[in-house]
PDB file of C-alpha atoms in Angstrom:
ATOM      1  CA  UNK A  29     174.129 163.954 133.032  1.00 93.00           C
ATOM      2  CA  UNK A  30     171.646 165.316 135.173  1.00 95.00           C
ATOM      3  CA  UNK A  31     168.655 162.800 136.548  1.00 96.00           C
ATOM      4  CA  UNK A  32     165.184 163.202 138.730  1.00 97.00           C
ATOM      5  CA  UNK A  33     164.902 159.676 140.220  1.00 97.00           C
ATOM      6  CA  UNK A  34     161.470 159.310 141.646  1.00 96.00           C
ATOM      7  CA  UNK A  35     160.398 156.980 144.287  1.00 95.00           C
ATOM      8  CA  UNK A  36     157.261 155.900 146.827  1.00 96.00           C
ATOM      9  CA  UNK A  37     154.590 154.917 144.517  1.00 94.00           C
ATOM     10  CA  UNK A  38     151.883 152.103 145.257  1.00 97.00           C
ATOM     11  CA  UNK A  39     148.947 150.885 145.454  1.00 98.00           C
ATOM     12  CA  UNK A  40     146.672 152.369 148.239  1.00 98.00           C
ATOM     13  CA  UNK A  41     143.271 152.505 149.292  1.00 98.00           C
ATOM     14  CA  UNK A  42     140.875 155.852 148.977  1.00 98.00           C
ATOM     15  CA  UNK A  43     141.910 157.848 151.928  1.00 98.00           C
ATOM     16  CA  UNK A  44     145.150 156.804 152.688  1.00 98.00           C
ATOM     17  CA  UNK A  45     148.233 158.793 152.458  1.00 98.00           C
ATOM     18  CA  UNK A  46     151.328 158.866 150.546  1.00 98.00           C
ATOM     19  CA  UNK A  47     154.709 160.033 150.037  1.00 98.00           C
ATOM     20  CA  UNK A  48     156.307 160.274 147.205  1.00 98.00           C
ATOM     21  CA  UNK A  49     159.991 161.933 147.077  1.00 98.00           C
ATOM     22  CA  UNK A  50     162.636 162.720 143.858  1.00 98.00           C
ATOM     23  CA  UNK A  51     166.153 163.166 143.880  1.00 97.00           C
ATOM     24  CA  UNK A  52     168.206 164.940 141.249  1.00 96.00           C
ATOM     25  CA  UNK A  53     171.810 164.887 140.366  1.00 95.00           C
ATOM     26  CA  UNK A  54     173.819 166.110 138.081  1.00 95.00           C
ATOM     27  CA  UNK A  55     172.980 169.547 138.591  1.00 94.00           C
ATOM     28  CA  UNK A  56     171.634 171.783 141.373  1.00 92.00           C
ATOM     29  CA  UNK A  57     167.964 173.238 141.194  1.00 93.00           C
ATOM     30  CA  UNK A  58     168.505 175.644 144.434  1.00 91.00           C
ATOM     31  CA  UNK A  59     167.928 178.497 142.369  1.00 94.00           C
ATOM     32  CA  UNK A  60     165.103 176.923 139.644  1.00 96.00           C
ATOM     33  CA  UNK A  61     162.132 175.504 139.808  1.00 97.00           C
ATOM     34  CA  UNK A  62     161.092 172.100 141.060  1.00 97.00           C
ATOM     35  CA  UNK A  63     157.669 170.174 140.796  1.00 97.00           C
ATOM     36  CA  UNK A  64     155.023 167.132 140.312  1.00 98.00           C
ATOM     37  CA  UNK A  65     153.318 166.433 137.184  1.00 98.00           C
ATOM     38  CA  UNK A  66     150.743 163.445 136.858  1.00 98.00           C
ATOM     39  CA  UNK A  67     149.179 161.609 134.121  1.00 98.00           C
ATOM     40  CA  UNK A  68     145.948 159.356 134.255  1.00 96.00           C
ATOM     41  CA  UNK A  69     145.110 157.230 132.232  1.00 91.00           C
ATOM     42  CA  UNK A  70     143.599 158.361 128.572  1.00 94.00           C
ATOM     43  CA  UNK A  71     144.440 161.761 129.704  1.00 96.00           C
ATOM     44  CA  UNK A  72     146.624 164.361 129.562  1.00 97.00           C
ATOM     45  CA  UNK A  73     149.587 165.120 131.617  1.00 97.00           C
ATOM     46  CA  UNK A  74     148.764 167.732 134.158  1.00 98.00           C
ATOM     47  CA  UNK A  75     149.928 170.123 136.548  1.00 98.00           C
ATOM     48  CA  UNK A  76     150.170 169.047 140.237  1.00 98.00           C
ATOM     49  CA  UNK A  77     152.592 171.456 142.408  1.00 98.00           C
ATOM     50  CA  UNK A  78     155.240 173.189 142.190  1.00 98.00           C
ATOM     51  CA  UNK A  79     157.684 175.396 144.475  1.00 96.00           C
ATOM     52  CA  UNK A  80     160.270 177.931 142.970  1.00 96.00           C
ATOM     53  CA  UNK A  81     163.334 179.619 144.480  1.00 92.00           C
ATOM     54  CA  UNK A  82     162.758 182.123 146.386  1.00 90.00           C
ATOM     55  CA  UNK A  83     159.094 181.874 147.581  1.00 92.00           C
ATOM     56  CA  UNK A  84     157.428 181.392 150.721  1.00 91.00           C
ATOM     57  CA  UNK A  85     154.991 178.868 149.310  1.00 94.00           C
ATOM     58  CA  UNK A  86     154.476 176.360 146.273  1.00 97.00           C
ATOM     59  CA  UNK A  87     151.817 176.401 143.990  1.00 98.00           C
ATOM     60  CA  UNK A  88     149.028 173.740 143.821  1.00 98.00           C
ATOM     61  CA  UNK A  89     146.503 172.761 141.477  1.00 98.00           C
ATOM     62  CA  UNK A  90     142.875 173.502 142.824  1.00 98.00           C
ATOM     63  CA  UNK A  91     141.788 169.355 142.421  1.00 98.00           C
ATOM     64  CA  UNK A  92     144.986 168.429 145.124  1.00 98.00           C
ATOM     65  CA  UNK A  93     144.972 172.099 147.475  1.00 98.00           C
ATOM     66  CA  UNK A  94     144.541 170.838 150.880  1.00 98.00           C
ATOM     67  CA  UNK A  95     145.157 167.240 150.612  1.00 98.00           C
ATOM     68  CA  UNK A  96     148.866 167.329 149.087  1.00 98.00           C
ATOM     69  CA  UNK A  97     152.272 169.091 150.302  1.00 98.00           C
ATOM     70  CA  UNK A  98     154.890 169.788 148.333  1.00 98.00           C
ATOM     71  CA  UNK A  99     158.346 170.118 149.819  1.00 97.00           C
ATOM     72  CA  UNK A 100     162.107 171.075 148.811  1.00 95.00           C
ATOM     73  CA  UNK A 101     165.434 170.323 150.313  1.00 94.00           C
ATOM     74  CA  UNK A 102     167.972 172.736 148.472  1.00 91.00           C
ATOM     75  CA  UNK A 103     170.941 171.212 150.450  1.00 92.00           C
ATOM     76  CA  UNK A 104     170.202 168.008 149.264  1.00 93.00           C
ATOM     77  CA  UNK A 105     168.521 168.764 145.593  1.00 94.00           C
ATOM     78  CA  UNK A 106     165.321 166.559 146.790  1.00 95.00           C
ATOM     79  CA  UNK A 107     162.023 167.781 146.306  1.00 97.00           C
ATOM     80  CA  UNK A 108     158.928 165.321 148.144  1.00 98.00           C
ATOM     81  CA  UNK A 109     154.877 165.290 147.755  1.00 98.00           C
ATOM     82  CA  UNK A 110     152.678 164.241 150.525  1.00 98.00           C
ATOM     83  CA  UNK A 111     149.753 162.934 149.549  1.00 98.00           C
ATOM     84  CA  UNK A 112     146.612 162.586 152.139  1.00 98.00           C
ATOM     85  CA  UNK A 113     142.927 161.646 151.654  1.00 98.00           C
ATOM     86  CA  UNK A 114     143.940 159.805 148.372  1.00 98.00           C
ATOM     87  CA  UNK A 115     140.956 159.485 146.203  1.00 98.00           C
ATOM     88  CA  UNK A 116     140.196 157.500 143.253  1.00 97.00           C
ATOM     89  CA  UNK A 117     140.870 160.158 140.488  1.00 97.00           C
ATOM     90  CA  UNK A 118     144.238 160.804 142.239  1.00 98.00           C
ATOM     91  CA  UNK A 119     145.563 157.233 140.148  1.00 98.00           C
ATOM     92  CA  UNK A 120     147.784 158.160 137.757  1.00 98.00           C
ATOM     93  CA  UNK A 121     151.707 158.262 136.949  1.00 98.00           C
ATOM     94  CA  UNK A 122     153.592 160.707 139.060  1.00 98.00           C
ATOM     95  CA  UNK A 123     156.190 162.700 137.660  1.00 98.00           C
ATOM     96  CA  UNK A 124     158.848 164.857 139.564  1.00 98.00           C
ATOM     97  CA  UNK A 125     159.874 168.032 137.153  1.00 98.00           C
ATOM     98  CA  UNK A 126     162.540 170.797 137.145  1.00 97.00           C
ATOM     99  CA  UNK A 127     163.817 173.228 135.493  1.00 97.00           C
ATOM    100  CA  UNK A 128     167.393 175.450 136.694  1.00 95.00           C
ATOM    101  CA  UNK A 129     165.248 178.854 135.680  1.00 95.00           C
ATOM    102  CA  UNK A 130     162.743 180.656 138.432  1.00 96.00           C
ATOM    103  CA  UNK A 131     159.870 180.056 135.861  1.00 96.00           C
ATOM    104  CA  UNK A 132     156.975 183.167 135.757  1.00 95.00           C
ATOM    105  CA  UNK A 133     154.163 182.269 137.452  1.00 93.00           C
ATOM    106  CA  UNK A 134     152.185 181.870 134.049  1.00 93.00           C
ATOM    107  CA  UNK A 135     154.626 179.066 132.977  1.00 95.00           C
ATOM    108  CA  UNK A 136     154.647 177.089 136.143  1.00 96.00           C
ATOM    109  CA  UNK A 137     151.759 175.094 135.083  1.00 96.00           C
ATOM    110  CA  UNK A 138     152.931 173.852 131.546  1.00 96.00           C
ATOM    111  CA  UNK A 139     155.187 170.754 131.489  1.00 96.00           C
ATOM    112  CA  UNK A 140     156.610 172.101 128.548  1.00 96.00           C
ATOM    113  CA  UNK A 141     158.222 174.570 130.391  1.00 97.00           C
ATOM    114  CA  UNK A 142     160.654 172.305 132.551  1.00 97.00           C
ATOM    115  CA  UNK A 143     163.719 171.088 131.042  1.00 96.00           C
ATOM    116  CA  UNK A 144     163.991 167.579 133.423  1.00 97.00           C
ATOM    117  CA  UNK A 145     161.907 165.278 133.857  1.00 98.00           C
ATOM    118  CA  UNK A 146     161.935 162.076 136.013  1.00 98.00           C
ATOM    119  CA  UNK A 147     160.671 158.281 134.797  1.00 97.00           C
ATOM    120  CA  UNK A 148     157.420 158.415 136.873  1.00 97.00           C
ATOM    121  CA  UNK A 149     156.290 156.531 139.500  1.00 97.00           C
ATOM    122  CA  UNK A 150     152.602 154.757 139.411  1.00 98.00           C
ATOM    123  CA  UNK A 151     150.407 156.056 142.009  1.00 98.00           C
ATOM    124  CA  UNK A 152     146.768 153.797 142.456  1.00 98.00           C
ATOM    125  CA  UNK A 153     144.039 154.845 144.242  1.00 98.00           C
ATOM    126  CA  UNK A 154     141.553 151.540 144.794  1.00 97.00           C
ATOM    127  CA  UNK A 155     139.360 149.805 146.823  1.00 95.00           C
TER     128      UNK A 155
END
């Protein structure tokens, strides 16, 4: 049974950091695709970063470029996202994704394209 276990979530204040990290098991993503999804509230999921085998660097979405890092340890299946200059609109649930497959660039942003998914951890931004 494979399983993306998420952890590091909280409650923070704007411009703080964070680090949030995601374990897998029950099958190796060293040659897939591994990534963070988020979800605020009323809204849709969305597309936060992403890193595939094989590349130099990961793929961000514009609204986080800059401010978060995303990071993969193929030895030990783990993929993390720091998180710096938090901001408000950052609140949301965090969700670590993956899929065994090198997705195409065009698919890397659609959730719909990674097989697992793990429960989410809450990320708030507030004063």
């Amino acid at each position: 049974q494979v399983q993306l276990v998420e952890s590091g979530g909280g409650l923070v204040q704007p411009g703080d950091s964070l680090r949030l990290s995601c374990a897998a098991s029950g099958r190796t993503f060293s040659r897939g695709t591994m990534g963070w999804f988020r979800q605020a509230p009323g809204k849709e999921r969305e597309f936060v970063a992403a890193f595939r085998y094989g590349d130099s660097n990961p793929y961000y979405a514009d609204a986080v470029k800059g401010r978060f890092t995303i990071r993969r340890n193929n030895a030990e299946n783990t993929v993390s996202l720091d998180m710096t200059s938090l901001k408000f609109e950052d609140t949301g649930v965090y969700y670590c994704a993956a899929d065994a497959s090198r997705l195409i660039l065009s698919s890397l942003r659609s959730g719909a394209n990674y097989d697992y998914w793990g429960q989410g951890t809450q990320v708030t931004v507030s004063s």
